[in-house]
PDB file of C-alpha atoms and ligand atoms in Angstrom:
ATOM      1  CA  UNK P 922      -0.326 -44.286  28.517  1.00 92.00           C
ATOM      2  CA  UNK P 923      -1.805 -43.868  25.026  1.00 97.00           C
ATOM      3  CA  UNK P 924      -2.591 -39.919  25.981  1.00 98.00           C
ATOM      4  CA  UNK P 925       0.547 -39.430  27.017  1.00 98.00           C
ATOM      5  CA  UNK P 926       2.447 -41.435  23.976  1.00 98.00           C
ATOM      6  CA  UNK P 927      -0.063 -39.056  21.667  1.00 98.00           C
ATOM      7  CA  UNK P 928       0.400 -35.867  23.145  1.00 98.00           C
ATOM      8  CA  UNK P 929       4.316 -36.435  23.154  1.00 98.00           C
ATOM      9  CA  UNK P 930       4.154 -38.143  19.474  1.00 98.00           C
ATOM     10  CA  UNK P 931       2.450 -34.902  18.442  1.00 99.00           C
ATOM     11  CA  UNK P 932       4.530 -32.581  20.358  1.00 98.00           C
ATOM     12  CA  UNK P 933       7.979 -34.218  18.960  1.00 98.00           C
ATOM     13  CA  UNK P 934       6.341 -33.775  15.282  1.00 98.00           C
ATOM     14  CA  UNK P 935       5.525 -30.226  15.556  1.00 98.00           C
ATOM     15  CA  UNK P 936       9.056 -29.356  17.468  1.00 98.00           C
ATOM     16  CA  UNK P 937      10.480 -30.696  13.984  1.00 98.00           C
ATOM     17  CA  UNK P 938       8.152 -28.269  11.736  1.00 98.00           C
ATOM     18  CA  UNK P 939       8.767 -25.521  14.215  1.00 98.00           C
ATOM     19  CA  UNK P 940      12.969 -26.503  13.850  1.00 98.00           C
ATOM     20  CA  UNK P 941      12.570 -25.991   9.924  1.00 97.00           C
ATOM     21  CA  UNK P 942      10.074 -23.652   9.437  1.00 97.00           C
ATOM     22  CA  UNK P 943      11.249 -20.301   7.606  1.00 93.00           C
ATOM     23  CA  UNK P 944      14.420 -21.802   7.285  1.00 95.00           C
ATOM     24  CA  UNK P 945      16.212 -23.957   4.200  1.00 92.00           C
ATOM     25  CA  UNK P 946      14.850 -27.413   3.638  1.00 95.00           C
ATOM     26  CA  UNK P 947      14.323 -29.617   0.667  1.00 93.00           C
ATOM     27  CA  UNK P 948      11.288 -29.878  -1.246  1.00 94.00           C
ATOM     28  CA  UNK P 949      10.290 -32.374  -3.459  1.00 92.00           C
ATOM     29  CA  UNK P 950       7.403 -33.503  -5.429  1.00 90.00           C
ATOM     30  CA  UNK P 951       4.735 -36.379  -5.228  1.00 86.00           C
ATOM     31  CA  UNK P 952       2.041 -37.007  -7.738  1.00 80.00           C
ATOM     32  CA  UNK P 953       0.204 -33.731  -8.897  1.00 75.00           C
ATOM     33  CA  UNK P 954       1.944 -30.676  -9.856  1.00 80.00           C
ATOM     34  CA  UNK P 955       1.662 -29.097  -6.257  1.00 82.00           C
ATOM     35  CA  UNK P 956       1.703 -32.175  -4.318  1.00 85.00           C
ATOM     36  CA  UNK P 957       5.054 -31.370  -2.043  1.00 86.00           C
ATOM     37  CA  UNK P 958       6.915 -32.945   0.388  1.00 94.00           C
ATOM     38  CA  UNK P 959       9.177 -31.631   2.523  1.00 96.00           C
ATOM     39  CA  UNK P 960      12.750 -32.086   4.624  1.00 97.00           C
ATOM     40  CA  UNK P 961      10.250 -31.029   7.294  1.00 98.00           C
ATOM     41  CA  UNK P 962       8.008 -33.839   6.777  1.00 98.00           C
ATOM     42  CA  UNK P 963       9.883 -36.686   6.392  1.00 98.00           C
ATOM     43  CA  UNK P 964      11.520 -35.146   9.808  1.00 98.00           C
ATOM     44  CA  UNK P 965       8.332 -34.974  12.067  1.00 98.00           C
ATOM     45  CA  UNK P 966       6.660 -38.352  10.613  1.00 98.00           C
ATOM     46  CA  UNK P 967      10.188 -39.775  11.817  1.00 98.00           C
ATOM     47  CA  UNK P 968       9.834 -37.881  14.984  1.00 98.00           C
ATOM     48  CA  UNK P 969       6.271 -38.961  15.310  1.00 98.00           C
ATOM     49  CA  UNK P 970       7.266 -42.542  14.596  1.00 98.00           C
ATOM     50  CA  UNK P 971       9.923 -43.392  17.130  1.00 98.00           C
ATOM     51  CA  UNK P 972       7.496 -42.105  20.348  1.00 98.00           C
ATOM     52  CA  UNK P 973       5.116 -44.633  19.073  1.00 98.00           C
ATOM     53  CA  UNK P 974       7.522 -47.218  18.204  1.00 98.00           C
ATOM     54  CA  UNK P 975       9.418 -46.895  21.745  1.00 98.00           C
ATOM     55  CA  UNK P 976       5.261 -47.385  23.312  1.00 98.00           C
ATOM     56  CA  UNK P 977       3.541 -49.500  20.773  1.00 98.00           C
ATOM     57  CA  UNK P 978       6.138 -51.417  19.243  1.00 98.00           C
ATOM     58  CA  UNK P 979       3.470 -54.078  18.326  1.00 98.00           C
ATOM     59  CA  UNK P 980       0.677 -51.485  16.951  1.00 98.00           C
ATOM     60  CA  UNK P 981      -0.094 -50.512  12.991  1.00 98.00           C
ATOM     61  CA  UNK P 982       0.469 -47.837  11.787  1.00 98.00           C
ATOM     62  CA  UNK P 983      -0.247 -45.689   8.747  1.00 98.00           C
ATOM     63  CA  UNK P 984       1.396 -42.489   7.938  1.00 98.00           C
ATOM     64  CA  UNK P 985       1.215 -40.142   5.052  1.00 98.00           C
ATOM     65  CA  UNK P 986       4.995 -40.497   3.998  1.00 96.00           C
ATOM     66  CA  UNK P 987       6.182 -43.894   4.985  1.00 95.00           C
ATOM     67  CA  UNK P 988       3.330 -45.733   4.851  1.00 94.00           C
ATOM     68  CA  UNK P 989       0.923 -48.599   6.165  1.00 94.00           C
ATOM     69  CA  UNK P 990       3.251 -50.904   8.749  1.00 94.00           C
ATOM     70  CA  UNK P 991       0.439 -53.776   8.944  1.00 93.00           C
ATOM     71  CA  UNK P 992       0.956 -55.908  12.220  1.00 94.00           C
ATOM     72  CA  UNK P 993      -1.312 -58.021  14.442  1.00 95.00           C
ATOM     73  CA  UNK P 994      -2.886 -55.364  16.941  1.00 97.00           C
ATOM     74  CA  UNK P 995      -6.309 -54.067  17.596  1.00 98.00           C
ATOM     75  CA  UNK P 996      -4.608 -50.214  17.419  1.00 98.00           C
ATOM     76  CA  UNK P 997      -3.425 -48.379  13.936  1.00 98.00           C
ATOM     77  CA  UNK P 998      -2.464 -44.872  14.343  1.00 98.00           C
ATOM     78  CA  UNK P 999      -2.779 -43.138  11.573  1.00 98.00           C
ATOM     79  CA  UNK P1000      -0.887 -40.355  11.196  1.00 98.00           C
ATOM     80  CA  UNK P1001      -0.406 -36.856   9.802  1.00 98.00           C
ATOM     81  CA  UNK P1002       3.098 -35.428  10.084  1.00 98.00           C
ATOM     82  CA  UNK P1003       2.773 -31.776   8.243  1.00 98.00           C
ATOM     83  CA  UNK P1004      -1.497 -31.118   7.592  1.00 98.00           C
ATOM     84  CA  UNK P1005      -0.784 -28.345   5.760  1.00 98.00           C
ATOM     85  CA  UNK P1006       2.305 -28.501   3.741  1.00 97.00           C
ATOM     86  CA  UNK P1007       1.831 -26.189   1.164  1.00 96.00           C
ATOM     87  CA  UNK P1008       1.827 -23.266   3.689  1.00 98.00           C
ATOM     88  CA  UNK P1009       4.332 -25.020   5.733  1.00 98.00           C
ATOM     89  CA  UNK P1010       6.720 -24.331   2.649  1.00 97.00           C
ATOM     90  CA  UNK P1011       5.000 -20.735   1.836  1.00 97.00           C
ATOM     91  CA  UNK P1012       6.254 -19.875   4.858  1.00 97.00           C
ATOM     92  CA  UNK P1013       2.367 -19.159   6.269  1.00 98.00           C
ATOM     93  CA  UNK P1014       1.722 -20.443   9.707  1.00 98.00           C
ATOM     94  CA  UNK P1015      -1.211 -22.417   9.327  1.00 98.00           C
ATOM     95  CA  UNK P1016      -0.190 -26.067   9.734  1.00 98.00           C
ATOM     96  CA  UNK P1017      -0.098 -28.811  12.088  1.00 99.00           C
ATOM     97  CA  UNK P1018       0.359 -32.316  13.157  1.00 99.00           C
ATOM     98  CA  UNK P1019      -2.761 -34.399  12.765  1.00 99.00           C
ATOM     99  CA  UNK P1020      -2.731 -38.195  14.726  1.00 99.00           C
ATOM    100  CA  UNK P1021      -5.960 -40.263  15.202  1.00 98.00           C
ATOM    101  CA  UNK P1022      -5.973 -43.474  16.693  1.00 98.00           C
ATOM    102  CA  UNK P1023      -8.589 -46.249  15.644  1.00 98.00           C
ATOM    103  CA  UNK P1024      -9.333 -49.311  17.935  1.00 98.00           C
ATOM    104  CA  UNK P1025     -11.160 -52.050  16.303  1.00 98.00           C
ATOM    105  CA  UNK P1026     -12.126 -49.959  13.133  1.00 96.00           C
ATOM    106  CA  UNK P1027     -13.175 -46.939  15.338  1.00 97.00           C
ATOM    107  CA  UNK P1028     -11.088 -43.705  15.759  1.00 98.00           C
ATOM    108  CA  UNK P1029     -10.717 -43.327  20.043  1.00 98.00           C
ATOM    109  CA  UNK P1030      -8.624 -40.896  20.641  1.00 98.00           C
ATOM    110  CA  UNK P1031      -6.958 -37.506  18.047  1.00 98.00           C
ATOM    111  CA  UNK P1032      -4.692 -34.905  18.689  1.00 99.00           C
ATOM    112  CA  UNK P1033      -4.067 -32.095  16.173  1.00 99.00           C
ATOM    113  CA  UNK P1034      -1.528 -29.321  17.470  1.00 99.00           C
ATOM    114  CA  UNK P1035      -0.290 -25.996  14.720  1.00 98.00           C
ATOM    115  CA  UNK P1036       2.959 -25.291  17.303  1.00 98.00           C
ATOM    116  CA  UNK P1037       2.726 -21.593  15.454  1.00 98.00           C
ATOM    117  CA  UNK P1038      -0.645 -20.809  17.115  1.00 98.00           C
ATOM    118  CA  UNK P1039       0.447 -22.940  20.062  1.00 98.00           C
ATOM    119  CA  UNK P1040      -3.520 -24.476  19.599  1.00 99.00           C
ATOM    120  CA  UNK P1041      -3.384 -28.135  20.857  1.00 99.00           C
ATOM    121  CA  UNK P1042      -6.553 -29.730  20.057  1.00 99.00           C
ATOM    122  CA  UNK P1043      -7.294 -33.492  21.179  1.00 99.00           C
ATOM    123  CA  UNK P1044     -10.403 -35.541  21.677  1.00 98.00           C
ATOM    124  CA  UNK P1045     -11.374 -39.001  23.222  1.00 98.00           C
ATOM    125  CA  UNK P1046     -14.156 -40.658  22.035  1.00 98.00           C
ATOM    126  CA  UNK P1047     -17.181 -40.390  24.502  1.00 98.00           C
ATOM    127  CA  UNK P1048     -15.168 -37.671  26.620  1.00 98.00           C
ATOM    128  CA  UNK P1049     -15.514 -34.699  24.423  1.00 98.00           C
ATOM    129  CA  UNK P1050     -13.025 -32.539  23.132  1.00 98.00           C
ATOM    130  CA  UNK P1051     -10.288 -29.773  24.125  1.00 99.00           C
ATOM    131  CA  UNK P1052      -8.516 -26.965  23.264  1.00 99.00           C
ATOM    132  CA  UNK P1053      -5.586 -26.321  24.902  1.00 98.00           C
ATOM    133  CA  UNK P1054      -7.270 -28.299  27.854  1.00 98.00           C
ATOM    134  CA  UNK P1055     -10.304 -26.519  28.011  1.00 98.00           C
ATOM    135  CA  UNK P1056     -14.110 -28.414  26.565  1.00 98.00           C
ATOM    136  CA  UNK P1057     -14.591 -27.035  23.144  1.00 99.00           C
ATOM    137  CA  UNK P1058     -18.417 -26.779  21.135  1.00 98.00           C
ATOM    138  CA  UNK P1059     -19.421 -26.658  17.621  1.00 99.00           C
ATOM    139  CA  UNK P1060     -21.531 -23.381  16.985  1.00 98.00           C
ATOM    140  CA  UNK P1061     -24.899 -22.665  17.180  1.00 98.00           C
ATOM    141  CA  UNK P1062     -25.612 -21.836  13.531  1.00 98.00           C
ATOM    142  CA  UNK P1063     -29.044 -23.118  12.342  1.00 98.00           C
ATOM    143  CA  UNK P1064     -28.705 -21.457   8.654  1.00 97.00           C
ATOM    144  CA  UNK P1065     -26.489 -22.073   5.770  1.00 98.00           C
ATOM    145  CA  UNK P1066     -27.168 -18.482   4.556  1.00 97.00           C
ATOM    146  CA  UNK P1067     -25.522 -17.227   7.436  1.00 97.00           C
ATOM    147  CA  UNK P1068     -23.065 -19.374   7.985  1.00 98.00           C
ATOM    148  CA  UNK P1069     -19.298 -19.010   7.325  1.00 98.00           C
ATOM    149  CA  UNK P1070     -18.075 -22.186   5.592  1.00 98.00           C
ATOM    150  CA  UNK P1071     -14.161 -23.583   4.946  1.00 98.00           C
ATOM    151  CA  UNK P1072     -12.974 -25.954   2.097  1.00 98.00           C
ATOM    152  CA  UNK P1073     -10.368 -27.340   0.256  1.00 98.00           C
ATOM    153  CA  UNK P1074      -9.401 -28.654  -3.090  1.00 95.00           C
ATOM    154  CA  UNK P1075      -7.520 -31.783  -4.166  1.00 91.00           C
ATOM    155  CA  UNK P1076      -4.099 -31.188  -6.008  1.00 87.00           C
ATOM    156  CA  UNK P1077      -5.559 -32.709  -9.014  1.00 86.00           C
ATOM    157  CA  UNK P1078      -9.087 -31.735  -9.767  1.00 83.00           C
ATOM    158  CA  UNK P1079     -11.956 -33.579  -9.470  1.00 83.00           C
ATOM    159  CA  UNK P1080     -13.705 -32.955 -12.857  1.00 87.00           C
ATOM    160  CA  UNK P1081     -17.234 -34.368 -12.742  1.00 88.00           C
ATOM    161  CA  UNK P1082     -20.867 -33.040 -11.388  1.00 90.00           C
ATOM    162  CA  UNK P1083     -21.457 -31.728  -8.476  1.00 94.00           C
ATOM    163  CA  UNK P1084     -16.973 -31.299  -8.533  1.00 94.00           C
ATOM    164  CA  UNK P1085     -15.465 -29.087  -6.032  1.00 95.00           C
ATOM    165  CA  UNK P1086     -15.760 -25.793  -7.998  1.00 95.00           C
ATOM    166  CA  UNK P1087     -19.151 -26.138  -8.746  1.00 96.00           C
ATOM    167  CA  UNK P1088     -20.268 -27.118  -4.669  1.00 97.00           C
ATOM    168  CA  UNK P1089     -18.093 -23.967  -3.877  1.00 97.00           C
ATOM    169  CA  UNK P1090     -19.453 -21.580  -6.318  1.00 97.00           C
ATOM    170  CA  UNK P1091     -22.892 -22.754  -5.166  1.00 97.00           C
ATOM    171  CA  UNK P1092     -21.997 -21.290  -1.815  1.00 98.00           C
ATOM    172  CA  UNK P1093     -20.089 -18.367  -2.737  1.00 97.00           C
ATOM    173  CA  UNK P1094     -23.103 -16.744  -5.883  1.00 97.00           C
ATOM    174  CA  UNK P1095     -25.305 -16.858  -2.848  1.00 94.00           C
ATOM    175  CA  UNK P1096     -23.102 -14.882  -0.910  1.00 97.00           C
ATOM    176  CA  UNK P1097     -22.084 -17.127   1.936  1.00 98.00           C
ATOM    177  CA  UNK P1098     -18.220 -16.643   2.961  1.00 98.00           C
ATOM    178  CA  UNK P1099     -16.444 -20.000   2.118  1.00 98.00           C
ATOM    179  CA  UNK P1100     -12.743 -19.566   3.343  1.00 98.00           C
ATOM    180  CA  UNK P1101      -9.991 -22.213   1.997  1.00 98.00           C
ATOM    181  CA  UNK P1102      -7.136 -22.344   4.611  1.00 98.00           C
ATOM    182  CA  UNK P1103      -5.008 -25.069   3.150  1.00 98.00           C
ATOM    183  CA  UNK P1104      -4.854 -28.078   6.327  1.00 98.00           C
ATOM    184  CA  UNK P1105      -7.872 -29.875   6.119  1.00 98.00           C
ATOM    185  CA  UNK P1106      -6.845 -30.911   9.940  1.00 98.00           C
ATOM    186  CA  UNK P1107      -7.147 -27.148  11.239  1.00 99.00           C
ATOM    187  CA  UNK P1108     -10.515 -27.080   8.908  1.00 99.00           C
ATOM    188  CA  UNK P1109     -11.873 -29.681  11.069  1.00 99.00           C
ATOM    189  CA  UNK P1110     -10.737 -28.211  14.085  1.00 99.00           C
ATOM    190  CA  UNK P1111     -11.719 -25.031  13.944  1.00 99.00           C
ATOM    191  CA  UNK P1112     -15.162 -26.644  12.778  1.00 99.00           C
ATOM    192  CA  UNK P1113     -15.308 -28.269  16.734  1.00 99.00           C
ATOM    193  CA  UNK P1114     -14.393 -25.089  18.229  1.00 99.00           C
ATOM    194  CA  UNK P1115     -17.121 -22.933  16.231  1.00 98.00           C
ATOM    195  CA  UNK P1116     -15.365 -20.793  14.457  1.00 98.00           C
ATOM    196  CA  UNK P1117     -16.500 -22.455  11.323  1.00 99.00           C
ATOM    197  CA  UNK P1118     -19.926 -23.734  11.001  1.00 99.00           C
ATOM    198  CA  UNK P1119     -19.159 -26.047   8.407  1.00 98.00           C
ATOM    199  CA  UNK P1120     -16.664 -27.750   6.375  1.00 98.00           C
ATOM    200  CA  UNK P1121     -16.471 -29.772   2.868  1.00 98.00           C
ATOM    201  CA  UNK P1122     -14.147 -31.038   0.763  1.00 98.00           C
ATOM    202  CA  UNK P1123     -13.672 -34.188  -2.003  1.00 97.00           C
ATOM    203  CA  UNK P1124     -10.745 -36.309  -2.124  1.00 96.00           C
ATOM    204  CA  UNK P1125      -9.552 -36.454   1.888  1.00 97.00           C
ATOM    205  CA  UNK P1126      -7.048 -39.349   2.619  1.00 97.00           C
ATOM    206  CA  UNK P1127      -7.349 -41.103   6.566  1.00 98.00           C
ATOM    207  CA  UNK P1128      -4.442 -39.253   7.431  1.00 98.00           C
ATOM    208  CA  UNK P1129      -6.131 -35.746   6.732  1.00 98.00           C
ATOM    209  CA  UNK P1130      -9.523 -36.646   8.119  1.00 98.00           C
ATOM    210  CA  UNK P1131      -8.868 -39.011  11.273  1.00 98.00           C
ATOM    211  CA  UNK P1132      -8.346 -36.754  14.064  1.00 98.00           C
ATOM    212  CA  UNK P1133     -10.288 -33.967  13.224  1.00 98.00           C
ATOM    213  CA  UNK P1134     -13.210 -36.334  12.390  1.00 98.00           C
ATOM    214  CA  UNK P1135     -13.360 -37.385  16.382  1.00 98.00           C
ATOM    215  CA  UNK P1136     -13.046 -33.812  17.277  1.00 99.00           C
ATOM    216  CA  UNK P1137     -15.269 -32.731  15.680  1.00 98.00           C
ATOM    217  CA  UNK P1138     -17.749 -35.270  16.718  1.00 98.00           C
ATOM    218  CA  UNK P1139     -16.613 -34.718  20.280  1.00 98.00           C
ATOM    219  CA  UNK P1140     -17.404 -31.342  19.803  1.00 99.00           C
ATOM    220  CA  UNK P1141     -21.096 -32.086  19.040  1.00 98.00           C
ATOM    221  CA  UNK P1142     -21.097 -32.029  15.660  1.00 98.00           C
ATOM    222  CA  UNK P1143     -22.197 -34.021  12.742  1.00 98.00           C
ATOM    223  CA  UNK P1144     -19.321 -35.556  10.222  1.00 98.00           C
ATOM    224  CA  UNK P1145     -20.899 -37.599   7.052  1.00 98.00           C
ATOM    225  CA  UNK P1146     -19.462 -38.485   3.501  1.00 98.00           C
ATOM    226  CA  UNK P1147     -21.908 -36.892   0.975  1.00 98.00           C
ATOM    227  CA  UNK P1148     -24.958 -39.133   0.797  1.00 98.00           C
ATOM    228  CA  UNK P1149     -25.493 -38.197   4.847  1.00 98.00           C
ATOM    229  CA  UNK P1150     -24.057 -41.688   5.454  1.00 98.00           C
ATOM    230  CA  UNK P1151     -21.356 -42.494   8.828  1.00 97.00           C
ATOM    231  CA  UNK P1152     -18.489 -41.249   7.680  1.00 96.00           C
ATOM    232  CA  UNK P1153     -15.116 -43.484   7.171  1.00 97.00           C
ATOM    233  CA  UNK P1154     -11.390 -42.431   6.994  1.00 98.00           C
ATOM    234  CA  UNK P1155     -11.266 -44.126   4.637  1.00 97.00           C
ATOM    235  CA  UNK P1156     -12.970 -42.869   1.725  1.00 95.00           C
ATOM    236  CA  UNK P1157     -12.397 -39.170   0.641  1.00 97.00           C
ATOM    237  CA  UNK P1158     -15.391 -37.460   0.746  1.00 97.00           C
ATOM    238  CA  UNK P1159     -15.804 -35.258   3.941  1.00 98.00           C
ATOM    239  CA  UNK P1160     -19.018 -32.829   5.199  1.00 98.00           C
ATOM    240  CA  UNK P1161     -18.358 -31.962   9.052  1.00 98.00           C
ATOM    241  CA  UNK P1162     -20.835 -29.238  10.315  1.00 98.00           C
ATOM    242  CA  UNK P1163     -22.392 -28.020  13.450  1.00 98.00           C
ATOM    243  CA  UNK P1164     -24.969 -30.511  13.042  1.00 98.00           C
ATOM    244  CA  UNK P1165     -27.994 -27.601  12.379  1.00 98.00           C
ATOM    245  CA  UNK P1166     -26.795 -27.019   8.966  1.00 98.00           C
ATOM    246  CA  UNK P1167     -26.263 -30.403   7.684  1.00 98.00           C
ATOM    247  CA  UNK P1168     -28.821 -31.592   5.995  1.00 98.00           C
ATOM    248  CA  UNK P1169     -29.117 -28.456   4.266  1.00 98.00           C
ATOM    249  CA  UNK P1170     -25.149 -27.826   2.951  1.00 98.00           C
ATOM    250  CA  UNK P1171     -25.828 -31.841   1.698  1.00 98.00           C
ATOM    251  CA  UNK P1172     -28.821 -30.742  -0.580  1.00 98.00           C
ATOM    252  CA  UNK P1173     -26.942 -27.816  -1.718  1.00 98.00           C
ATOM    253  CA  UNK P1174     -23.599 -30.093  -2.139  1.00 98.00           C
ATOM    254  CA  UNK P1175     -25.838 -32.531  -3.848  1.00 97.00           C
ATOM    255  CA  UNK P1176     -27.376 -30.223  -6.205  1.00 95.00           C
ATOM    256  CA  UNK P1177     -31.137 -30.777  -4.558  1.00 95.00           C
ATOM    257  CA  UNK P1178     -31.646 -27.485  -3.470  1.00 93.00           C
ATOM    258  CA  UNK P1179     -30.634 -23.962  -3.972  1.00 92.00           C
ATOM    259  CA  UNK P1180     -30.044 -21.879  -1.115  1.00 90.00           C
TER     260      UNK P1180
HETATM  261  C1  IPD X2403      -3.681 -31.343   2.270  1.00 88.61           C
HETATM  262  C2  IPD X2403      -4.365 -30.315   3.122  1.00 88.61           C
HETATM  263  C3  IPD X2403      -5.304 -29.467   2.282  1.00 88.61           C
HETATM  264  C4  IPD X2403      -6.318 -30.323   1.538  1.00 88.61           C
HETATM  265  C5  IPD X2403      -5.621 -31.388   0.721  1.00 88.61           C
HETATM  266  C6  IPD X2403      -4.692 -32.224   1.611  1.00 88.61           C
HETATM  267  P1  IPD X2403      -1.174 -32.048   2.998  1.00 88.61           P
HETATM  268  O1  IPD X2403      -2.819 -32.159   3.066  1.00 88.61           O
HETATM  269  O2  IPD X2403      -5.113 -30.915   4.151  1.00 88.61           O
HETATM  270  O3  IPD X2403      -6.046 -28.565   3.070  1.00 88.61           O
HETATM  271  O4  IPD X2403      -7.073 -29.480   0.695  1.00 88.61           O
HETATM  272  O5  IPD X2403      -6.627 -32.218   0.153  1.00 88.61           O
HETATM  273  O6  IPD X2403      -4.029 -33.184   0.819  1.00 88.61           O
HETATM  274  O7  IPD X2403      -0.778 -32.471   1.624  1.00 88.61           O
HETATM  275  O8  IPD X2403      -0.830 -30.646   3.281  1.00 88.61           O
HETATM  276  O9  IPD X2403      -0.778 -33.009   4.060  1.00 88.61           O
HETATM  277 CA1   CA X2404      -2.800 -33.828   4.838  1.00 88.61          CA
HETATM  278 CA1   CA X2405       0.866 -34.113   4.972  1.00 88.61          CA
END
């Protein structure tokens, strides 16, 4: 039952982005001068919402627009209703829905679905992951130097060593391609499924990271924060690789080592 309540939580959020996408909807702004929300979001988190509320009535929950709803159950899903909103409001096609759910402090199960490249990605903890139903595998990569890397930055910089700009142009002056698609969710996916051998970025919140965090380590790869410790929703900074590169991108990210 909690597959099926995910997948169709998932599936009713992206039928929402899909009902308002390239159309008119209202846009509004949270903190940060690019920080949007959308009709489009408030529309899937609600879609999102009532599949799980209909299952779960009694489980937490914590979702990007409406909140933490803090009951007495092992189960929080923590949800994602638009990863990606920027493009979802540029009109570019490179967004998604992004749910993990944590049992007792541990994320067990993720889906993340972008409806425009019909790519449904979910993962169960000790069961691997999927795309589209079949098993999908980080790369096989075993040098940052030939890598291809993805990133992100935070709507309001980080300005301080070792900041986003400065782990970025580390990469890029030694000629490594570092893409920045804009849904730290598809990042992380496309991480697990090898097109990307690795993936950084600063200031994540849980609802960015959780799913794509399990997939990725479903997918047999590595996800840390920074120092190469476990990695936790719920702090912000994010390294997910193939698991070959990662000890070197976390010298280079930590300023030990030049590539
Ligand atoms: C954002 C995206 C983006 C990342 C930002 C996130 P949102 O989420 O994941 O790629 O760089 O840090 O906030 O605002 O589109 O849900
Ligand atoms: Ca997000
Ligand atoms: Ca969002």
């Amino acid at each position: 039952m909690l597959r099926s309540t995910l997948v169709e939580a998932t599936q009713a959020g992206a039928a929402e982005i899909m009902r308002f996408f390239q159309q008119s909807f209202t846009v509004s702004n949270k903190e940060g001068v690019n920080n949007l929300v959308t009709e489009a979001d408030h529309a899937s988190e609600k879609a999102i919402l009532s599949v799980i509320k209909r299952d779960f009535p009694a489980h937490q929950i914590l979702a990007e627009e409406s909140g933490a709803l803090s009951q007495n159950s092992e189960f929080k899903w923590v949800i994602d209703p638009i990863d990606g909103t920027v493009n979802f409001a540029q009109g570019i096609p490179l967004n998604c829905v992004s749910i993990g759910i944590e049992h007792k402090g541990d994320i067990v199960m993720a889906a993340v679905y972008n409806p425009h490249l019909n790519e449904f990605f979910f993962a169960e903890k000790g069961k691997g992951a999927t795309l589209n139903d079949k098993p999908i595998h980080v790369s096989q990569k075993s040098v940052t130097l030939h890598s291809c890397l993805v990133t992100g930055f935070p709507y309001t910089y980080i300005n301080e060593p070792n900041g986003p700009l400065e782990v970025f142009e580390r990469f890029v002056r030694k000629g490594v391609p570092v893409r920045r698609l804009g849904s730290a969710a598809i990042d992380l996916c496309w991480v697990a499924c090898g097109r990307f051998d690795g993936f950084f970025e600063q200031k994540l919140e849980p609802w960015d990271s959780a799913a794509g965090f399990l997939i990725v380590e479903e997918a047999g790869g590595r996800v840390t924060d920074f120092k190469g410790d476990a990695f936790s929703i719920y702090q912000h900074k994010v390294l997910a690789t193939n698991g070959l590169i990662h000890a070197e991108m976390l010298d280079v990210i930590n300023a030990r080592k030049e590539l």
